[in-house]
Amino acid sequence: MELRHLTGFVAVAEELHFGRAAERLHIAQSPLSQQIRLLERDLGAALFDRTTRSVRLTAAGQALLEPARNLLADAAAVRRTVQSVSLGEAGRVTVGYAGASSYAALPPLARAVTSEYPGIELSLQGQVYSGEALGRITDGTLDLGFVSLPVRRGIVSRVVRVERLVLALPDTHPLAAREAVDVAALARERFVTFPAARGSAVRDALVHACHAAGFSPRVAQEAPDSYNLLALVGAGVGVALVVESARNIRLEHVVFRPLAGEVAPLAIALAWRAGNESAALHNVLKVAERVLPTPEEYVP
Protein backbone atom coordinates (compact mmCIF):
# COMPACT_ATOMS: atom_id res chain seq x y z
CA MET A 1 0.00 0.00 0.00
CA GLU A 2 1.56 3.28 -1.13
CA LEU A 3 0.63 6.78 -0.05
CA ARG A 4 0.08 7.86 -3.65
CA HIS A 5 -2.44 5.03 -4.05
CA LEU A 6 -4.31 6.22 -0.97
CA THR A 7 -4.18 9.79 -2.27
CA GLY A 8 -5.77 8.64 -5.52
CA PHE A 9 -8.38 6.61 -3.67
CA VAL A 10 -9.42 9.55 -1.46
CA ALA A 11 -9.67 11.86 -4.49
CA VAL A 12 -11.94 9.43 -6.35
CA ALA A 13 -13.98 8.71 -3.21
CA GLU A 14 -14.62 12.42 -2.69
CA GLU A 15 -15.27 13.29 -6.33
CA LEU A 16 -17.00 10.00 -7.26
CA HIS A 17 -15.68 10.67 -10.75
CA PHE A 18 -12.36 9.45 -12.14
CA GLY A 19 -11.98 12.35 -14.56
CA ARG A 20 -12.49 15.06 -11.95
CA ALA A 21 -10.25 13.21 -9.48
CA ALA A 22 -7.48 12.99 -12.09
CA GLU A 23 -7.76 16.74 -12.78
CA ARG A 24 -7.57 17.43 -9.04
CA LEU A 25 -4.38 15.38 -8.78
CA HIS A 26 -2.93 16.81 -12.01
CA ILE A 27 -2.45 13.37 -13.55
CA ALA A 28 -4.03 11.50 -16.44
CA GLN A 29 -7.06 9.32 -15.80
CA SER A 30 -5.36 6.11 -16.91
CA PRO A 31 -2.59 6.14 -14.25
CA LEU A 32 -5.19 6.99 -11.62
CA SER A 33 -7.31 4.01 -12.62
CA GLN A 34 -4.21 1.82 -12.45
CA GLN A 35 -3.42 3.08 -8.91
CA ILE A 36 -6.93 2.15 -7.76
CA ARG A 37 -6.63 -1.32 -9.30
CA LEU A 38 -3.27 -1.88 -7.57
CA LEU A 39 -4.74 -0.76 -4.25
CA GLU A 40 -7.73 -3.05 -4.66
CA ARG A 41 -5.42 -5.93 -5.52
CA ASP A 42 -3.27 -5.19 -2.48
CA LEU A 43 -6.29 -5.06 -0.15
CA GLY A 44 -8.10 -7.96 -1.79
CA ALA A 45 -11.38 -6.05 -2.09
CA ALA A 46 -13.20 -3.89 -4.61
CA LEU A 47 -13.37 -0.28 -3.45
CA PHE A 48 -15.71 1.15 -6.09
CA ASP A 49 -18.74 0.03 -8.05
CA ARG A 50 -18.15 1.44 -11.51
CA THR A 51 -20.67 1.82 -14.30
CA THR A 52 -20.57 3.91 -17.44
CA ARG A 53 -22.68 6.51 -15.66
CA SER A 54 -21.57 6.48 -12.03
CA VAL A 55 -18.94 5.60 -9.48
CA ARG A 56 -19.95 4.52 -5.99
CA LEU A 57 -18.03 3.37 -2.95
CA THR A 58 -18.43 -0.24 -1.93
CA ALA A 59 -18.76 -1.18 1.72
CA ALA A 60 -15.00 -1.87 1.74
CA GLY A 61 -14.36 1.54 0.17
CA GLN A 62 -16.51 3.28 2.77
CA ALA A 63 -14.59 1.47 5.54
CA LEU A 64 -11.25 2.57 4.06
CA LEU A 65 -12.07 6.25 3.49
CA GLU A 66 -11.65 7.67 7.01
CA PRO A 67 -8.51 5.63 7.88
CA ALA A 68 -7.01 6.66 4.53
CA ARG A 69 -7.67 10.34 5.28
CA ASN A 70 -6.05 9.93 8.71
CA LEU A 71 -2.99 8.19 7.26
CA LEU A 72 -2.51 10.94 4.68
CA ALA A 73 -2.89 13.64 7.37
CA ASP A 74 -0.30 11.87 9.55
CA ALA A 75 2.09 11.58 6.60
CA ALA A 76 1.68 15.29 5.85
CA ALA A 77 2.39 16.13 9.50
CA VAL A 78 5.54 13.99 9.43
CA ARG A 79 6.67 15.74 6.25
CA ARG A 80 6.08 19.18 7.78
CA THR A 81 7.97 18.22 10.94
CA VAL A 82 11.00 16.92 9.05
CA GLN A 83 11.05 19.96 6.78
CA SER A 84 10.77 22.32 9.76
CA VAL A 85 13.70 20.64 11.50
CA SER A 86 15.83 20.67 8.36
CA LEU A 87 15.15 24.40 7.95
CA GLY A 88 15.88 25.10 11.61
CA GLU A 89 12.29 26.18 12.27
CA ALA A 90 11.88 23.42 14.84
CA GLY A 91 14.21 21.51 17.12
CA ARG A 92 15.84 21.71 20.52
CA VAL A 93 18.71 23.98 21.52
CA THR A 94 20.30 23.59 24.96
CA VAL A 95 21.58 26.81 26.53
CA GLY A 96 23.81 26.97 29.61
CA TYR A 97 23.94 30.07 31.76
CA ALA A 98 24.92 31.34 35.20
CA GLY A 99 25.32 34.66 36.94
CA ALA A 100 23.80 38.10 36.61
CA SER A 101 25.20 38.77 33.13
CA SER A 102 23.31 35.90 31.55
CA TYR A 103 20.24 36.69 33.67
CA ALA A 104 20.17 40.07 31.91
CA ALA A 105 20.93 38.74 28.41
CA LEU A 106 18.88 35.55 28.35
CA PRO A 107 15.28 36.90 28.67
CA PRO A 108 15.35 39.09 25.50
CA LEU A 109 16.97 36.27 23.55
CA ALA A 110 14.45 33.66 24.73
CA ARG A 111 11.49 35.95 24.02
CA ALA A 112 12.71 36.75 20.50
CA VAL A 113 13.36 33.08 19.65
CA THR A 114 9.93 32.05 20.93
CA SER A 115 8.29 34.81 18.88
CA GLU A 116 10.15 34.13 15.63
CA TYR A 117 10.60 30.36 15.87
CA PRO A 118 7.84 28.90 18.06
CA GLY A 119 8.88 25.42 16.93
CA ILE A 120 12.32 25.77 18.54
CA GLU A 121 12.50 24.58 22.15
CA LEU A 122 15.14 26.35 24.22
CA SER A 123 16.28 24.01 26.99
CA LEU A 124 17.64 26.48 29.56
CA GLN A 125 20.11 24.97 32.03
CA GLY A 126 21.08 27.21 34.95
CA GLN A 127 24.17 27.34 37.15
CA VAL A 128 26.40 26.32 34.24
CA TYR A 129 29.45 28.52 34.76
CA SER A 130 31.92 29.49 32.05
CA GLY A 131 34.44 26.69 32.54
CA GLU A 132 31.77 24.01 32.77
CA ALA A 133 29.93 25.46 29.77
CA LEU A 134 33.04 25.29 27.59
CA GLY A 135 33.55 21.64 28.52
CA ARG A 136 29.95 20.74 27.78
CA ILE A 137 29.93 22.61 24.48
CA THR A 138 33.03 20.67 23.49
CA ASP A 139 31.52 17.27 24.36
CA GLY A 140 28.21 18.12 22.70
CA THR A 141 25.94 18.07 25.76
CA LEU A 142 25.36 21.82 25.41
CA ASP A 143 24.67 23.73 22.19
CA LEU A 144 25.15 27.28 23.40
CA GLY A 145 26.55 28.90 26.52
CA PHE A 146 27.35 32.24 28.12
CA VAL A 147 31.09 32.23 28.79
CA SER A 148 34.03 34.54 29.42
CA LEU A 149 37.00 34.94 27.12
CA PRO A 150 39.21 33.35 26.03
CA VAL A 151 37.56 30.19 24.69
CA ARG A 152 39.29 26.94 23.90
CA ARG A 153 40.16 25.54 20.49
CA GLY A 154 37.21 24.20 18.53
CA ILE A 155 34.74 26.69 20.02
CA VAL A 156 33.39 29.78 18.27
CA SER A 157 32.33 32.81 20.30
CA ARG A 158 30.88 36.29 19.95
CA VAL A 159 31.00 38.95 22.68
CA VAL A 160 27.52 40.11 23.70
CA ARG A 161 28.17 42.10 26.89
CA VAL A 162 30.98 43.87 28.68
CA GLU A 163 30.67 43.90 32.48
CA ARG A 164 32.60 45.96 35.00
CA LEU A 165 33.22 44.48 38.42
CA VAL A 166 31.71 46.24 41.43
CA LEU A 167 31.89 45.59 45.16
CA ALA A 168 28.83 44.26 46.99
CA LEU A 169 28.92 44.75 50.75
CA PRO A 170 26.59 45.04 53.75
CA ASP A 171 25.05 48.50 54.15
CA THR A 172 26.53 48.71 57.66
CA HIS A 173 30.10 48.03 56.48
CA PRO A 174 32.55 50.92 57.05
CA LEU A 175 33.54 50.84 53.36
CA ALA A 176 29.91 51.48 52.37
CA ALA A 177 30.50 55.16 53.22
CA ARG A 178 33.06 55.50 50.41
CA GLU A 179 32.15 56.54 46.86
CA ALA A 180 34.61 54.02 45.43
CA VAL A 181 36.73 51.28 47.02
CA ASP A 182 40.27 50.28 46.11
CA VAL A 183 40.78 46.51 45.93
CA ALA A 184 43.79 46.85 48.24
CA ALA A 185 41.40 48.03 50.98
CA LEU A 186 39.81 44.56 50.93
CA ALA A 187 42.93 42.66 52.01
CA ARG A 188 41.52 41.84 55.47
CA GLU A 189 37.98 41.13 54.29
CA ARG A 190 36.23 37.80 54.04
CA PHE A 191 34.71 37.08 50.63
CA VAL A 192 31.60 35.33 49.43
CA THR A 193 32.07 33.98 45.92
CA PHE A 194 30.95 31.38 43.40
CA PRO A 195 32.16 27.74 43.56
CA ALA A 196 35.79 27.22 42.57
CA ALA A 197 35.11 23.88 40.91
CA ARG A 198 32.53 25.21 38.42
CA GLY A 199 34.80 27.50 36.42
CA SER A 200 33.25 30.85 37.40
CA ALA A 201 34.77 33.75 35.45
CA VAL A 202 33.75 36.17 38.21
CA ARG A 203 35.63 34.12 40.80
CA ASP A 204 38.67 34.05 38.54
CA ALA A 205 38.42 37.83 38.16
CA LEU A 206 38.23 38.22 41.95
CA VAL A 207 41.38 36.17 42.46
CA HIS A 208 43.22 38.07 39.72
CA ALA A 209 42.22 41.50 41.08
CA CYS A 210 43.27 40.56 44.63
CA HIS A 211 46.60 39.14 43.50
CA ALA A 212 47.22 42.32 41.49
CA ALA A 213 46.60 44.27 44.71
CA GLY A 214 49.11 42.13 46.59
CA PHE A 215 47.00 39.63 48.53
CA SER A 216 45.00 36.41 48.20
CA PRO A 217 41.27 36.58 48.98
CA ARG A 218 39.97 34.77 52.04
CA VAL A 219 36.82 32.93 50.99
CA ALA A 220 34.29 32.64 53.82
CA GLN A 221 31.57 30.86 51.86
CA GLU A 222 30.58 29.85 48.34
CA ALA A 223 27.15 30.46 46.79
CA PRO A 224 25.57 28.67 43.81
CA ASP A 225 24.08 31.78 42.16
CA SER A 226 23.97 35.57 42.30
CA TYR A 227 20.84 35.80 44.45
CA ASN A 228 22.21 33.52 47.16
CA LEU A 229 25.60 35.21 47.01
CA LEU A 230 24.05 38.65 47.64
CA ALA A 231 21.84 37.22 50.39
CA LEU A 232 25.00 36.07 52.17
CA VAL A 233 26.53 39.52 51.70
CA GLY A 234 23.40 41.11 53.20
CA ALA A 235 23.65 38.71 56.13
CA GLY A 236 27.17 39.96 56.86
CA VAL A 237 29.00 36.76 55.91
CA GLY A 238 31.41 38.68 53.72
CA VAL A 239 31.85 41.05 50.79
CA ALA A 240 31.82 40.07 47.10
CA LEU A 241 33.04 41.20 43.73
CA VAL A 242 30.18 40.91 41.26
CA VAL A 243 29.37 42.11 37.75
CA GLU A 244 27.50 45.40 37.43
CA SER A 245 24.35 43.59 36.26
CA ALA A 246 24.01 42.23 39.80
CA ARG A 247 22.70 45.68 40.77
CA ASN A 248 19.39 44.56 39.23
CA ILE A 249 18.99 42.06 42.08
CA ARG A 250 17.35 44.03 44.87
CA LEU A 251 18.05 42.76 48.37
CA GLU A 252 17.83 44.59 51.67
CA HIS A 253 21.06 45.51 53.46
CA VAL A 254 23.21 45.14 50.32
CA VAL A 255 24.90 48.12 48.66
CA PHE A 256 27.18 48.33 45.64
CA ARG A 257 30.26 50.48 45.22
CA PRO A 258 32.48 50.93 42.15
CA LEU A 259 36.09 49.81 42.34
CA ALA A 260 38.76 52.47 42.27
CA GLY A 261 41.73 52.15 39.94
CA GLU A 262 42.18 49.92 36.94
CA VAL A 263 40.23 46.68 37.13
CA ALA A 264 39.82 44.83 33.84
CA PRO A 265 36.20 44.40 32.72
CA LEU A 266 34.76 41.02 31.85
CA ALA A 267 33.79 40.26 28.26
CA ILE A 268 30.77 37.93 28.21
CA ALA A 269 30.33 35.89 25.03
CA LEU A 270 27.96 33.42 23.49
CA ALA A 271 29.88 30.28 22.58
CA TRP A 272 29.10 27.22 20.46
CA ARG A 273 31.04 24.30 19.01
CA ALA A 274 32.63 24.83 15.61
CA GLY A 275 31.04 22.41 13.19
CA ASN A 276 27.72 22.13 15.04
CA GLU A 277 25.38 21.75 12.06
CA SER A 278 22.10 22.17 13.96
CA ALA A 279 19.93 24.41 11.79
CA ALA A 280 17.90 25.37 14.86
CA LEU A 281 21.08 26.54 16.63
CA HIS A 282 22.07 28.71 13.68
CA ASN A 283 18.64 30.33 13.61
CA VAL A 284 18.99 31.07 17.34
CA LEU A 285 22.40 32.62 16.62
CA LYS A 286 20.85 34.84 13.92
CA VAL A 287 18.27 36.08 16.41
CA ALA A 288 21.02 36.65 18.99
CA GLU A 289 22.98 38.83 16.56
CA ARG A 290 20.05 41.22 16.48
CA VAL A 291 18.87 41.24 20.11
CA LEU A 292 22.33 40.87 21.68
CA PRO A 293 24.62 42.88 19.39
CA THR A 294 28.37 42.90 19.92
CA PRO A 295 29.54 45.98 21.89
CA GLU A 296 31.31 48.51 19.68
CA GLU A 297 34.71 47.98 21.29
CA TYR A 298 34.64 44.31 20.24
CA VAL A 299 33.37 44.81 16.67
CA PRO A 300 36.19 43.79 14.28
PDB file of N, CA, C and O in Angstrom, residues 164-191 206 209-210 213 215 239-242 247 255-264:
ATOM      1  N   ARG A 164      31.610  45.479  34.043  1.00  0.00           N
ATOM      2  CA  ARG A 164      32.599  45.956  34.997  1.00  0.00           C
ATOM      3  C   ARG A 164      32.321  45.312  36.352  1.00  0.00           C
ATOM      4  O   ARG A 164      31.167  45.054  36.705  1.00  0.00           O
ATOM      5  N   LEU A 165      33.369  45.050  37.085  1.00  0.00           N
ATOM      6  CA  LEU A 165      33.221  44.484  38.421  1.00  0.00           C
ATOM      7  C   LEU A 165      32.919  45.590  39.424  1.00  0.00           C
ATOM      8  O   LEU A 165      33.476  46.690  39.344  1.00  0.00           O
ATOM      9  N   VAL A 166      32.024  45.310  40.344  1.00  0.00           N
ATOM     10  CA  VAL A 166      31.708  46.236  41.434  1.00  0.00           C
ATOM     11  C   VAL A 166      31.775  45.458  42.741  1.00  0.00           C
ATOM     12  O   VAL A 166      31.758  44.222  42.761  1.00  0.00           O
ATOM     13  N   LEU A 167      31.833  46.204  43.833  1.00  0.00           N
ATOM     14  CA  LEU A 167      31.893  45.590  45.156  1.00  0.00           C
ATOM     15  C   LEU A 167      30.500  45.565  45.771  1.00  0.00           C
ATOM     16  O   LEU A 167      29.808  46.590  45.807  1.00  0.00           O
ATOM     17  N   ALA A 168      30.075  44.391  46.228  1.00  0.00           N
ATOM     18  CA  ALA A 168      28.830  44.263  46.991  1.00  0.00           C
ATOM     19  C   ALA A 168      29.208  44.072  48.452  1.00  0.00           C
ATOM     20  O   ALA A 168      30.063  43.238  48.779  1.00  0.00           O
ATOM     21  N   LEU A 169      28.585  44.849  49.332  1.00  0.00           N
ATOM     22  CA  LEU A 169      28.923  44.752  50.755  1.00  0.00           C
ATOM     23  C   LEU A 169      27.714  45.110  51.610  1.00  0.00           C
ATOM     24  O   LEU A 169      26.759  45.740  51.117  1.00  0.00           O
ATOM     25  N   PRO A 170      27.711  44.697  52.873  1.00  0.00           N
ATOM     26  CA  PRO A 170      26.585  45.041  53.750  1.00  0.00           C
ATOM     27  C   PRO A 170      26.466  46.554  53.908  1.00  0.00           C
ATOM     28  O   PRO A 170      27.479  47.270  53.913  1.00  0.00           O
ATOM     29  N   ASP A 171      25.230  47.041  54.046  1.00  0.00           N
ATOM     30  CA  ASP A 171      25.051  48.498  54.150  1.00  0.00           C
ATOM     31  C   ASP A 171      25.637  49.082  55.432  1.00  0.00           C
ATOM     32  O   ASP A 171      25.823  50.296  55.536  1.00  0.00           O
ATOM     33  N   THR A 172      25.934  48.233  56.411  1.00  0.00           N
ATOM     34  CA  THR A 172      26.534  48.713  57.662  1.00  0.00           C
ATOM     35  C   THR A 172      28.061  48.656  57.648  1.00  0.00           C
ATOM     36  O   THR A 172      28.713  49.036  58.618  1.00  0.00           O
ATOM     37  N   HIS A 173      28.640  48.175  56.571  1.00  0.00           N
ATOM     38  CA  HIS A 173      30.098  48.028  56.482  1.00  0.00           C
ATOM     39  C   HIS A 173      30.747  49.416  56.408  1.00  0.00           C
ATOM     40  O   HIS A 173      30.237  50.314  55.720  1.00  0.00           O
ATOM     41  N   PRO A 174      31.872  49.616  57.103  1.00  0.00           N
ATOM     42  CA  PRO A 174      32.550  50.917  57.052  1.00  0.00           C
ATOM     43  C   PRO A 174      32.867  51.383  55.630  1.00  0.00           C
ATOM     44  O   PRO A 174      32.808  52.583  55.337  1.00  0.00           O
ATOM     45  N   LEU A 175      33.203  50.450  54.729  1.00  0.00           N
ATOM     46  CA  LEU A 175      33.544  50.835  53.357  1.00  0.00           C
ATOM     47  C   LEU A 175      32.331  51.305  52.557  1.00  0.00           C
ATOM     48  O   LEU A 175      32.487  51.907  51.485  1.00  0.00           O
ATOM     49  N   ALA A 176      31.123  51.048  53.074  1.00  0.00           N
ATOM     50  CA  ALA A 176      29.913  51.482  52.369  1.00  0.00           C
ATOM     51  C   ALA A 176      29.805  53.000  52.322  1.00  0.00           C
ATOM     52  O   ALA A 176      29.080  53.558  51.491  1.00  0.00           O
ATOM     53  N   ALA A 177      30.536  53.694  53.195  1.00  0.00           N
ATOM     54  CA  ALA A 177      30.504  55.159  53.220  1.00  0.00           C
ATOM     55  C   ALA A 177      31.356  55.762  52.105  1.00  0.00           C
ATOM     56  O   ALA A 177      31.253  56.962  51.835  1.00  0.00           O
ATOM     57  N   ARG A 178      32.193  54.983  51.458  1.00  0.00           N
ATOM     58  CA  ARG A 178      33.063  55.500  50.406  1.00  0.00           C
ATOM     59  C   ARG A 178      32.321  55.534  49.064  1.00  0.00           C
ATOM     60  O   ARG A 178      31.440  54.716  48.800  1.00  0.00           O
ATOM     61  N   GLU A 179      32.725  56.469  48.204  1.00  0.00           N
ATOM     62  CA  GLU A 179      32.149  56.544  46.859  1.00  0.00           C
ATOM     63  C   GLU A 179      32.710  55.449  45.968  1.00  0.00           C
ATOM     64  O   GLU A 179      32.029  54.944  45.077  1.00  0.00           O
ATOM     65  N   ALA A 180      33.958  55.090  46.169  1.00  0.00           N
ATOM     66  CA  ALA A 180      34.611  54.016  45.428  1.00  0.00           C
ATOM     67  C   ALA A 180      35.601  53.337  46.365  1.00  0.00           C
ATOM     68  O   ALA A 180      36.112  53.952  47.303  1.00  0.00           O
ATOM     69  N   VAL A 181      35.885  52.067  46.118  1.00  0.00           N
ATOM     70  CA  VAL A 181      36.732  51.281  47.018  1.00  0.00           C
ATOM     71  C   VAL A 181      37.891  50.693  46.228  1.00  0.00           C
ATOM     72  O   VAL A 181      37.676  50.056  45.177  1.00  0.00           O
ATOM     73  N   ASP A 182      39.091  50.891  46.730  1.00  0.00           N
ATOM     74  CA  ASP A 182      40.268  50.284  46.115  1.00  0.00           C
ATOM     75  C   ASP A 182      40.328  48.815  46.533  1.00  0.00           C
ATOM     76  O   ASP A 182      40.052  48.485  47.696  1.00  0.00           O
ATOM     77  N   VAL A 183      40.701  47.945  45.616  1.00  0.00           N
ATOM     78  CA  VAL A 183      40.783  46.513  45.927  1.00  0.00           C
ATOM     79  C   VAL A 183      41.747  46.265  47.082  1.00  0.00           C
ATOM     80  O   VAL A 183      41.521  45.384  47.922  1.00  0.00           O
ATOM     81  N   ALA A 184      42.807  47.037  47.163  1.00  0.00           N
ATOM     82  CA  ALA A 184      43.794  46.849  48.241  1.00  0.00           C
ATOM     83  C   ALA A 184      43.167  47.030  49.615  1.00  0.00           C
ATOM     84  O   ALA A 184      43.635  46.436  50.604  1.00  0.00           O
ATOM     85  N   ALA A 185      42.069  47.806  49.694  1.00  0.00           N
ATOM     86  CA  ALA A 185      41.399  48.030  50.982  1.00  0.00           C
ATOM     87  C   ALA A 185      40.636  46.797  51.447  1.00  0.00           C
ATOM     88  O   ALA A 185      40.126  46.759  52.574  1.00  0.00           O
ATOM     89  N   LEU A 186      40.573  45.768  50.604  1.00  0.00           N
ATOM     90  CA  LEU A 186      39.810  44.557  50.931  1.00  0.00           C
ATOM     91  C   LEU A 186      40.700  43.425  51.431  1.00  0.00           C
ATOM     92  O   LEU A 186      40.229  42.304  51.617  1.00  0.00           O
ATOM     93  N   ALA A 187      41.970  43.719  51.670  1.00  0.00           N
ATOM     94  CA  ALA A 187      42.930  42.659  52.014  1.00  0.00           C
ATOM     95  C   ALA A 187      42.535  41.883  53.267  1.00  0.00           C
ATOM     96  O   ALA A 187      42.816  40.683  53.375  1.00  0.00           O
ATOM     97  N   ARG A 188      41.884  42.525  54.226  1.00  0.00           N
ATOM     98  CA  ARG A 188      41.518  41.839  55.471  1.00  0.00           C
ATOM     99  C   ARG A 188      40.062  41.347  55.464  1.00  0.00           C
ATOM    100  O   ARG A 188      39.581  40.829  56.477  1.00  0.00           O
ATOM    101  N   GLU A 189      39.390  41.512  54.350  1.00  0.00           N
ATOM    102  CA  GLU A 189      37.978  41.132  54.285  1.00  0.00           C
ATOM    103  C   GLU A 189      37.800  39.639  54.014  1.00  0.00           C
ATOM    104  O   GLU A 189      38.685  38.971  53.463  1.00  0.00           O
ATOM    105  N   ARG A 190      36.644  39.157  54.403  1.00  0.00           N
ATOM    106  CA  ARG A 190      36.227  37.800  54.043  1.00  0.00           C
ATOM    107  C   ARG A 190      35.295  37.913  52.832  1.00  0.00           C
ATOM    108  O   ARG A 190      34.446  38.817  52.775  1.00  0.00           O
ATOM    109  N   PHE A 191      35.451  36.992  51.891  1.00  0.00           N
ATOM    110  CA  PHE A 191      34.709  37.082  50.635  1.00  0.00           C
ATOM    111  C   PHE A 191      33.671  35.967  50.520  1.00  0.00           C
ATOM    112  O   PHE A 191      33.899  34.828  50.957  1.00  0.00           O
ATOM    113  N   LEU A 206      37.983  37.842  40.560  1.00  0.00           N
ATOM    114  CA  LEU A 206      38.233  38.217  41.955  1.00  0.00           C
ATOM    115  C   LEU A 206      39.663  37.858  42.359  1.00  0.00           C
ATOM    116  O   LEU A 206      40.399  38.686  42.912  1.00  0.00           O
ATOM    117  N   ALA A 209      42.205  40.123  40.570  1.00  0.00           N
ATOM    118  CA  ALA A 209      42.223  41.498  41.085  1.00  0.00           C
ATOM    119  C   ALA A 209      42.916  41.563  42.447  1.00  0.00           C
ATOM    120  O   ALA A 209      43.688  42.494  42.725  1.00  0.00           O
ATOM    121  N   CYS A 210      42.640  40.573  43.303  1.00  0.00           N
ATOM    122  CA  CYS A 210      43.267  40.558  44.631  1.00  0.00           C
ATOM    123  C   CYS A 210      44.765  40.324  44.536  1.00  0.00           C
ATOM    124  O   CYS A 210      45.562  40.987  45.219  1.00  0.00           O
ATOM    125  N   ALA A 213      46.520  43.315  43.603  1.00  0.00           N
ATOM    126  CA  ALA A 213      46.604  44.272  44.709  1.00  0.00           C
ATOM    127  C   ALA A 213      47.528  43.787  45.819  1.00  0.00           C
ATOM    128  O   ALA A 213      47.681  44.466  46.847  1.00  0.00           O
ATOM    129  N   PHE A 215      47.472  40.582  47.516  1.00  0.00           N
ATOM    130  CA  PHE A 215      47.004  39.632  48.534  1.00  0.00           C
ATOM    131  C   PHE A 215      46.132  38.555  47.879  1.00  0.00           C
ATOM    132  O   PHE A 215      45.693  38.693  46.735  1.00  0.00           O
ATOM    133  N   VAL A 239      32.065  40.155  51.920  1.00  0.00           N
ATOM    134  CA  VAL A 239      31.850  41.047  50.786  1.00  0.00           C
ATOM    135  C   VAL A 239      32.035  40.227  49.513  1.00  0.00           C
ATOM    136  O   VAL A 239      32.488  39.080  49.566  1.00  0.00           O
ATOM    137  N   ALA A 240      31.703  40.823  48.358  1.00  0.00           N
ATOM    138  CA  ALA A 240      31.820  40.073  47.105  1.00  0.00           C
ATOM    139  C   ALA A 240      32.125  41.010  45.956  1.00  0.00           C
ATOM    140  O   ALA A 240      31.653  42.155  45.929  1.00  0.00           O
ATOM    141  N   LEU A 241      32.915  40.515  45.013  1.00  0.00           N
ATOM    142  CA  LEU A 241      33.042  41.199  43.730  1.00  0.00           C
ATOM    143  C   LEU A 241      32.045  40.560  42.781  1.00  0.00           C
ATOM    144  O   LEU A 241      32.011  39.330  42.622  1.00  0.00           O
ATOM    145  N   VAL A 242      31.221  41.394  42.160  1.00  0.00           N
ATOM    146  CA  VAL A 242      30.177  40.908  41.260  1.00  0.00           C
ATOM    147  C   VAL A 242      30.169  41.770  40.009  1.00  0.00           C
ATOM    148  O   VAL A 242      30.740  42.862  39.981  1.00  0.00           O
ATOM    149  N   ARG A 247      23.458  44.596  40.156  1.00  0.00           N
ATOM    150  CA  ARG A 247      22.703  45.683  40.771  1.00  0.00           C
ATOM    151  C   ARG A 247      21.199  45.518  40.559  1.00  0.00           C
ATOM    152  O   ARG A 247      20.384  46.083  41.296  1.00  0.00           O
ATOM    153  N   VAL A 255      24.608  46.941  49.474  1.00  0.00           N
ATOM    154  CA  VAL A 255      24.899  48.118  48.657  1.00  0.00           C
ATOM    155  C   VAL A 255      26.041  47.774  47.709  1.00  0.00           C
ATOM    156  O   VAL A 255      26.803  46.820  47.930  1.00  0.00           O
ATOM    157  N   PHE A 256      26.148  48.547  46.647  1.00  0.00           N
ATOM    158  CA  PHE A 256      27.180  48.329  45.638  1.00  0.00           C
ATOM    159  C   PHE A 256      28.047  49.578  45.528  1.00  0.00           C
ATOM    160  O   PHE A 256      27.546  50.707  45.548  1.00  0.00           O
ATOM    161  N   ARG A 257      29.330  49.381  45.403  1.00  0.00           N
ATOM    162  CA  ARG A 257      30.258  50.482  45.221  1.00  0.00           C
ATOM    163  C   ARG A 257      31.211  50.154  44.073  1.00  0.00           C
ATOM    164  O   ARG A 257      31.685  49.013  43.951  1.00  0.00           O
ATOM    165  N   PRO A 258      31.508  51.171  43.235  1.00  0.00           N
ATOM    166  CA  PRO A 258      32.482  50.929  42.153  1.00  0.00           C
ATOM    167  C   PRO A 258      33.870  50.701  42.719  1.00  0.00           C
ATOM    168  O   PRO A 258      34.173  51.107  43.849  1.00  0.00           O
ATOM    169  N   LEU A 259      34.703  50.047  41.936  1.00  0.00           N
ATOM    170  CA  LEU A 259      36.089  49.806  42.339  1.00  0.00           C
ATOM    171  C   LEU A 259      36.961  50.940  41.826  1.00  0.00           C
ATOM    172  O   LEU A 259      36.842  51.357  40.663  1.00  0.00           O
ATOM    173  N   ALA A 260      37.831  51.430  42.674  1.00  0.00           N
ATOM    174  CA  ALA A 260      38.762  52.474  42.275  1.00  0.00           C
ATOM    175  C   ALA A 260      39.938  51.858  41.519  1.00  0.00           C
ATOM    176  O   ALA A 260      40.268  50.676  41.700  1.00  0.00           O
ATOM    177  N   GLY A 261      40.562  52.639  40.664  1.00  0.00           N
ATOM    178  CA  GLY A 261      41.726  52.150  39.942  1.00  0.00           C
ATOM    179  C   GLY A 261      41.356  51.332  38.726  1.00  0.00           C
ATOM    180  O   GLY A 261      40.201  51.248  38.315  1.00  0.00           O
ATOM    181  N   GLU A 262      42.364  50.699  38.161  1.00  0.00           N
ATOM    182  CA  GLU A 262      42.183  49.919  36.938  1.00  0.00           C
ATOM    183  C   GLU A 262      41.850  48.472  37.268  1.00  0.00           C
ATOM    184  O   GLU A 262      42.693  47.747  37.798  1.00  0.00           O
ATOM    185  N   VAL A 263      40.641  48.081  36.991  1.00  0.00           N
ATOM    186  CA  VAL A 263      40.229  46.675  37.135  1.00  0.00           C
ATOM    187  C   VAL A 263      39.640  46.254  35.787  1.00  0.00           C
ATOM    188  O   VAL A 263      38.688  46.870  35.299  1.00  0.00           O
ATOM    189  N   ALA A 264      40.225  45.237  35.184  1.00  0.00           N
ATOM    190  CA  ALA A 264      39.815  44.826  33.842  1.00  0.00           C
ATOM    191  C   ALA A 264      38.357  44.391  33.826  1.00  0.00           C
ATOM    192  O   ALA A 264      37.915  43.646  34.708  1.00  0.00           O
TER     193      ALA A 264
END
